[in-house]
Coordinates of C-alpha atoms in Angstrom, one line a residue:
M234 CA -30.3 19.9 72.6
P235 CA -31.7 17.5 70.2
A236 CA -31.2 18.0 66.5
P237 CA -34.0 20.2 64.7
R238 CA -36.4 17.9 63.2
Q239 CA -37.6 20.1 60.6
V240 CA -35.6 22.8 58.3
Y241 CA -37.1 24.5 55.5
I242 CA -35.0 25.1 52.3
A243 CA -35.5 27.7 49.4
V244 CA -33.3 27.7 46.5
I245 CA -32.9 30.6 44.0
G246 CA -31.0 29.7 40.8
V247 CA -31.6 26.0 39.5
G248 CA -29.1 26.2 36.5
G249 CA -25.7 24.2 36.5
V250 CA -24.7 24.6 40.2
G251 CA -28.3 24.7 41.6
K252 CA -29.3 21.5 39.6
H253 CA -26.5 19.6 41.1
F254 CA -27.2 21.0 44.6
L255 CA -30.7 19.8 44.2
S256 CA -29.4 16.3 43.3
Q257 CA -27.0 16.2 46.3
L258 CA -30.0 17.6 48.6
A259 CA -32.2 14.9 47.6
A260 CA -29.5 12.3 48.8
L261 CA -28.9 14.3 52.0
S262 CA -32.3 14.6 52.9
T263 CA -32.8 10.9 52.6
R264 CA -29.8 10.0 54.6
L265 CA -30.6 12.5 57.5
S266 CA -34.1 11.5 57.7
Q267 CA -33.2 7.9 58.3
S268 CA -31.0 8.7 61.3
P269 CA -32.1 6.1 64.0
T270 CA -31.1 8.5 66.8
S271 CA -31.9 12.3 65.6
P272 CA -33.6 12.3 62.3
V273 CA -33.7 15.8 60.6
Y274 CA -36.2 16.4 57.9
L275 CA -35.3 18.6 55.2
S276 CA -38.1 20.2 53.2
L277 CA -37.7 21.9 50.0
I278 CA -40.3 24.7 50.1
L279 CA -39.4 27.2 47.1
L280 CA -37.5 27.1 44.0
A281 CA -36.8 30.2 41.9
R282 CA -35.1 31.2 38.5
S283 CA -35.3 34.3 36.6
K284 CA -38.9 33.9 35.1
K285 CA -40.2 30.9 37.3
L286 CA -41.2 30.2 40.7
L287 CA -42.6 27.3 42.6
F288 CA -43.5 27.4 46.4
S289 CA -45.5 25.6 48.9
E290 CA -48.1 28.1 50.4
D291 CA -48.6 25.7 53.3
F292 CA -44.9 24.7 53.6
R293 CA -45.5 21.1 52.6
P294 CA -42.3 19.8 50.9
L295 CA -41.9 20.1 47.3
S296 CA -40.8 17.1 45.4
L297 CA -36.9 16.6 45.1
Q298 CA -37.5 13.9 42.3
N299 CA -39.9 16.0 40.0
W300 CA -38.8 19.4 40.6
E301 CA -37.9 20.2 37.1
A302 CA -41.2 19.3 35.7
D303 CA -43.0 20.8 38.7
L304 CA -41.1 24.1 38.3
A305 CA -41.7 24.2 34.3
G306 CA -45.2 23.7 34.9
S307 CA -45.7 26.1 37.7
N308 CA -48.1 29.1 37.2
S309 CA -47.3 30.7 40.4
P310 CA -46.8 34.4 40.1
L311 CA -43.3 35.5 40.6
L312 CA -42.4 36.9 44.2
A313 CA -40.3 39.9 45.0
L314 CA -37.3 39.3 47.2
P315 CA -39.1 41.2 50.2
E316 CA -42.0 38.8 49.6
I317 CA -39.6 35.8 49.7
I318 CA -38.1 37.1 52.9
E319 CA -41.5 37.4 54.5
Y320 CA -42.6 34.1 53.4
L321 CA -39.5 32.4 54.9
S322 CA -39.7 34.2 58.1
T323 CA -43.1 32.8 58.6
A324 CA -41.9 29.2 58.2
P325 CA -42.8 26.8 61.2
A326 CA -39.2 26.2 61.8
K327 CA -35.9 27.3 60.8
A328 CA -35.3 28.2 57.2
V329 CA -32.3 28.3 54.9
L330 CA -31.9 30.2 51.7
V331 CA -29.4 28.8 49.1
D332 CA -28.5 31.5 46.5
N333 CA -26.8 29.6 43.5
T334 CA -27.0 32.8 41.4
S335 CA -24.2 35.6 40.7
S336 CA -27.1 38.3 41.3
Q337 CA -26.1 41.4 43.1
E338 CA -29.9 42.1 43.7
V339 CA -30.1 38.8 45.7
A340 CA -26.9 39.4 47.4
E341 CA -28.1 42.8 48.9
V342 CA -30.8 41.2 50.7
Y343 CA -28.8 38.9 52.7
P344 CA -28.6 41.3 55.9
Q345 CA -32.3 41.3 55.9
L346 CA -32.6 37.5 55.6
L347 CA -30.1 37.1 58.4
K348 CA -31.9 39.6 60.7
R349 CA -35.0 37.6 60.4
G350 CA -33.1 34.4 61.4
I351 CA -32.9 33.0 58.0
S352 CA -29.5 31.3 57.1
V353 CA -27.8 32.0 53.9
I354 CA -25.7 29.6 51.8
T355 CA -24.2 30.7 48.5
P356 CA -21.4 30.6 46.2
N357 CA -22.3 34.1 45.1
K358 CA -18.9 36.1 45.2
K359 CA -20.6 39.5 44.7
A360 CA -22.0 39.6 48.1
F361 CA -18.5 39.2 49.7
S362 CA -16.4 41.0 47.4
G363 CA -18.5 44.2 46.5
E364 CA -18.9 47.3 48.7
Y365 CA -17.2 46.7 52.0
A366 CA -20.3 48.2 53.8
L367 CA -22.4 45.1 52.5
W368 CA -19.7 42.7 53.7
E369 CA -20.0 44.5 57.2
D370 CA -24.0 44.5 57.0
I371 CA -23.8 40.8 56.3
F372 CA -21.7 39.6 59.3
D373 CA -23.2 42.1 61.6
A374 CA -26.6 40.6 60.9
A375 CA -25.4 37.1 61.3
L376 CA -23.8 37.9 64.7
G377 CA -26.8 39.8 66.1
S378 CA -29.3 38.3 68.3
G379 CA -31.4 35.7 66.6
G380 CA -29.4 36.2 63.5
G381 CA -29.1 33.4 60.8
E382 CA -26.0 31.6 59.8
V383 CA -24.0 32.7 56.7
Y384 CA -21.6 30.1 54.7
H385 CA -20.0 30.8 51.4
E386 CA -17.2 28.3 50.8
S387 CA -17.8 27.9 47.2
S388 CA -17.4 31.6 46.4
V389 CA -13.6 30.7 46.2
G390 CA -12.3 27.5 44.9
A391 CA -15.6 25.7 44.2
G392 CA -15.5 22.7 46.4
L393 CA -11.9 23.1 47.6
P394 CA -11.8 23.9 51.5
V395 CA -10.2 27.3 50.8
I396 CA -12.3 29.6 53.0
S397 CA -12.9 27.0 55.9
T398 CA -9.0 26.5 56.1
L399 CA -8.4 30.3 56.1
K400 CA -11.0 30.7 58.8
D401 CA -9.4 28.0 60.9
L402 CA -6.0 29.5 60.7
V403 CA -7.3 32.9 61.7
E404 CA -9.7 31.8 64.5
T405 CA -7.2 29.5 66.1
G406 CA -4.7 32.4 66.3
D407 CA -2.2 31.6 63.5
E408 CA -0.6 34.7 61.9
V409 CA -1.4 34.6 58.1
R410 CA 1.3 36.4 56.4
K411 CA 0.8 35.7 52.7
I412 CA -1.6 33.9 50.3
E413 CA -0.6 33.1 46.8
G414 CA -1.7 30.8 44.0
V415 CA -3.8 30.1 40.9
F416 CA -7.4 31.0 41.5
S417 CA -9.0 30.5 38.2
G418 CA -9.6 27.2 36.5
T419 CA -10.0 29.0 33.2
M420 CA -6.7 30.8 33.5
S421 CA -5.0 27.6 34.8
F422 CA -6.0 25.6 31.9
L423 CA -5.2 28.5 29.5
F424 CA -1.7 29.0 30.7
N425 CA -0.8 25.4 31.3
S426 CA -1.7 24.9 27.5
F427 CA -0.1 28.2 26.4
A428 CA 3.0 27.9 28.3
P429 CA 3.7 24.2 29.2
V430 CA 6.7 23.5 31.4
V431 CA 8.2 21.1 28.6
G432 CA 8.0 24.3 26.2
G433 CA 6.0 25.0 23.2
G434 CA 2.3 25.6 23.4
G435 CA 0.2 27.2 20.7
K436 CA -0.6 30.8 20.0
F437 CA -2.5 32.7 22.7
S438 CA -5.6 33.4 20.9
Q439 CA -5.7 29.6 19.7
E440 CA -5.5 28.4 23.2
V441 CA -8.1 31.0 24.3
K442 CA -10.5 29.5 21.5
R443 CA -9.7 26.1 22.6
A444 CA -10.5 26.8 26.2
K445 CA -13.8 28.4 25.1
E446 CA -14.8 25.5 23.0
L447 CA -14.1 23.1 25.8
G448 CA -16.4 25.0 28.2
Y449 CA -13.6 26.6 30.3
T450 CA -14.4 30.2 29.8
E451 CA -17.2 32.4 30.0
P452 CA -19.4 32.8 26.8
D453 CA -17.6 36.0 26.4
P454 CA -13.8 35.1 27.2
R455 CA -13.2 38.8 28.2
D456 CA -15.0 38.2 31.6
D457 CA -12.1 35.8 32.4
L458 CA -9.3 37.6 30.8
N459 CA -10.0 40.9 32.5
G460 CA -8.8 39.3 35.8
L461 CA -11.8 40.4 37.7
D462 CA -13.1 37.0 38.7
V463 CA -9.7 36.3 40.3
A464 CA -9.8 39.9 42.0
R465 CA -13.2 39.0 43.5
K466 CA -11.8 35.9 45.2
L467 CA -8.7 37.6 46.6
T468 CA -10.8 40.4 47.9
I469 CA -12.8 37.8 49.9
L470 CA -9.5 36.0 51.2
A471 CA -8.0 39.4 52.0
R472 CA -11.0 40.5 54.1
L473 CA -11.0 37.1 55.9
S474 CA -7.5 37.7 56.6
G475 CA -8.2 41.2 58.3
L476 CA -7.6 43.5 55.5
P477 CA -10.4 45.8 54.9
I478 CA -10.3 45.9 51.0
A479 CA -12.6 48.2 49.5
S480 CA -13.6 46.4 46.2
P481 CA -11.9 44.1 43.5
T482 CA -10.9 47.2 41.7
S483 CA -9.1 49.0 44.6
F484 CA -5.8 47.0 43.8
P485 CA -3.8 46.2 40.9
V486 CA -5.4 43.9 38.4
Q487 CA -3.7 43.0 35.0
S488 CA -6.2 42.5 32.2
L489 CA -5.1 40.3 29.4
I490 CA -7.6 42.1 27.0
P491 CA -5.6 44.1 24.4
K492 CA -6.6 47.9 24.9
Q493 CA -7.6 47.8 21.2
L494 CA -10.2 45.2 21.9
E495 CA -11.7 46.4 25.2
N496 CA -14.6 48.0 23.4
A497 CA -15.3 45.1 20.8
E498 CA -19.1 45.0 20.4
S499 CA -19.3 41.1 21.1
G500 CA -17.4 38.1 22.1
D501 CA -17.4 37.0 18.7
E502 CA -15.8 40.0 17.4
F503 CA -13.2 39.8 20.2
M504 CA -12.2 36.3 19.3
A505 CA -12.1 37.1 15.7
K506 CA -9.6 39.9 16.4
L507 CA -7.5 38.4 19.3
G508 CA -5.1 36.8 17.0
D509 CA -3.8 40.1 15.8
Y510 CA -2.1 40.7 19.2
D511 CA -0.6 37.2 19.6
A512 CA 2.8 38.8 19.5
D513 CA 2.5 40.7 22.8
M514 CA 1.8 37.3 24.7
E515 CA 4.4 35.6 22.6
K516 CA 7.0 38.0 23.7
I517 CA 6.0 37.4 27.4
K518 CA 6.3 33.6 27.0
R519 CA 9.6 33.8 25.2
E520 CA 11.2 36.0 27.8
A521 CA 10.2 33.6 30.7
E522 CA 11.7 30.7 28.6
S523 CA 14.8 32.5 28.3
E524 CA 15.2 32.6 32.0
G525 CA 14.1 28.8 32.4
K526 CA 10.7 29.8 33.7
V527 CA 7.0 29.8 32.5
V528 CA 4.3 32.4 32.9
R529 CA 1.3 32.1 35.0
F530 CA -1.8 34.2 35.9
V531 CA -1.6 34.4 39.6
G532 CA -3.1 36.3 42.7
S533 CA -1.3 37.3 45.8
I534 CA -2.1 38.7 49.2
D535 CA 0.6 40.1 51.2
V536 CA -1.1 40.5 54.6
Q537 CA 2.0 42.0 56.4
K538 CA 2.4 44.7 53.6
K539 CA -1.4 45.0 53.2
E540 CA -0.8 44.5 49.3
V541 CA -3.0 42.6 47.0
K542 CA -2.4 42.0 43.3
V543 CA -3.6 39.9 40.4
G544 CA -1.5 39.4 37.2
L545 CA 1.3 37.5 35.2
E546 CA 4.3 36.1 37.2
K547 CA 7.3 34.0 36.2
Y548 CA 8.0 30.8 37.8
N549 CA 10.6 28.2 37.6
T550 CA 9.4 25.1 36.0
S551 CA 9.9 23.0 39.3
H552 CA 7.7 25.5 41.1
P553 CA 4.2 23.8 42.3
I554 CA 2.3 26.6 40.6
A555 CA 4.1 26.1 37.3
A556 CA 3.6 22.3 37.4
L557 CA -0.3 22.4 37.6
K558 CA -2.2 20.3 35.4
G559 CA -5.4 20.9 33.5
S560 CA -7.7 23.4 35.1
D561 CA -6.4 22.8 38.7
N562 CA -6.2 25.7 41.3
I563 CA -3.4 25.9 44.1
I564 CA -3.6 28.1 47.0
S565 CA -0.7 28.4 49.3
F566 CA -1.0 29.8 52.8
H567 CA 2.2 31.2 54.4
T568 CA 1.7 31.5 58.1
R569 CA 3.7 31.6 61.2
R570 CA 3.1 28.2 62.4
Y571 CA 3.7 26.7 58.8
G572 CA 7.1 28.7 58.5
D573 CA 8.9 27.9 55.4
S574 CA 6.6 25.0 54.4
P575 CA 3.3 26.6 53.4
L576 CA -0.1 24.9 53.7
V577 CA -1.1 24.1 50.2
I578 CA -4.4 23.3 48.8
Q579 CA -4.8 21.9 45.3
G580 CA -7.4 20.5 43.0
A581 CA -10.2 21.2 40.6
G582 CA -11.4 24.6 41.3
A583 CA -14.5 24.9 39.1
G584 CA -17.4 22.8 37.8
G585 CA -21.0 22.7 38.7
E586 CA -20.9 19.3 40.7
L587 CA -17.8 20.5 42.7
T588 CA -19.3 24.1 43.6
A589 CA -22.7 22.3 44.6
M590 CA -20.5 20.1 46.8
G591 CA -19.2 23.2 48.7
V592 CA -22.7 24.4 49.0
T593 CA -24.0 21.1 50.3
G594 CA -21.2 21.0 52.8
D595 CA -22.0 24.5 53.9
L596 CA -25.7 23.4 54.6
I597 CA -24.5 20.4 56.8
K598 CA -22.4 23.0 58.8
V599 CA -25.6 25.2 59.3
L600 CA -27.6 22.2 60.4
Q601 CA -24.7 21.3 62.8
R602 CA -24.7 24.9 64.3
M603 CA -28.5 24.6 64.6
N604 CA -27.9 21.6 66.6

């Protein structure tokens, strides 16, 4: 069967990741359209952000070069999600929705999109780490007759091939026994600075402040320090490994937020008072140093024991997890085939351009499946 000559693309979320994706989409569109044997034409037909919408009523392509100005100047009334689904389902050829948001509301309509034959590509963790019923609905819809494709590589590890690797291991019949590693660029940077393998490091509150100033944390660092981001990623990987994890709060997750500051009214108040509790983290660091180790914030999935946990662990300074640099992620897959030498994926696990690369890679996979 020849490659589809026309594929229609809708994009929700045009911020950091979305902007990089649209840049990559422009390059991909040019390359695919110039194929001498089976050209594919990617037509951008809808752009949406929280308070702006631009779409092509007659499905003629929007400009991939001037989209920012066109969207800013658009007076199109906002469409509700059911209206967007209806619009995409009437496209003259296959349609793909790219969701670059972290919206629960958008995530919950994935099954409806897929049932209508609309493929979904997204880095949105909430769709795949929330209620287990939604997870089942999404993949049941994708497997149904005429269902769209669904890919979410960038929901774990940005552009790192974490999910695709795990899927390959499982689908080729390997036995995944344990997955462990550093799953957060924020927490990697923070602990590589707070407890470097050569010793020293600043006070915990100072390192959190520095990470925030450098843009590694969320605007409110509590959204990183509560461990929930890592827990969401582990929920996704555990489910792909065959464990029916109910939610990211159904297993032990260690929060690094002092209990006295959990109810701080703002991120600024939290940061102003965090230094009052440096002694607690300093004690943990010194205890690890006395054993010749460093402390790191990690996640682990013991598939055989059906145990998942997120929190602080101590590692020898020669351990790969201890030796990470900057904001790198590292994920180790312990399997039957790999035996005592786990399969390791390591590299930058955050950033808009890298996350967008994973999204664009998923789009290429969807186009290949359509072919």
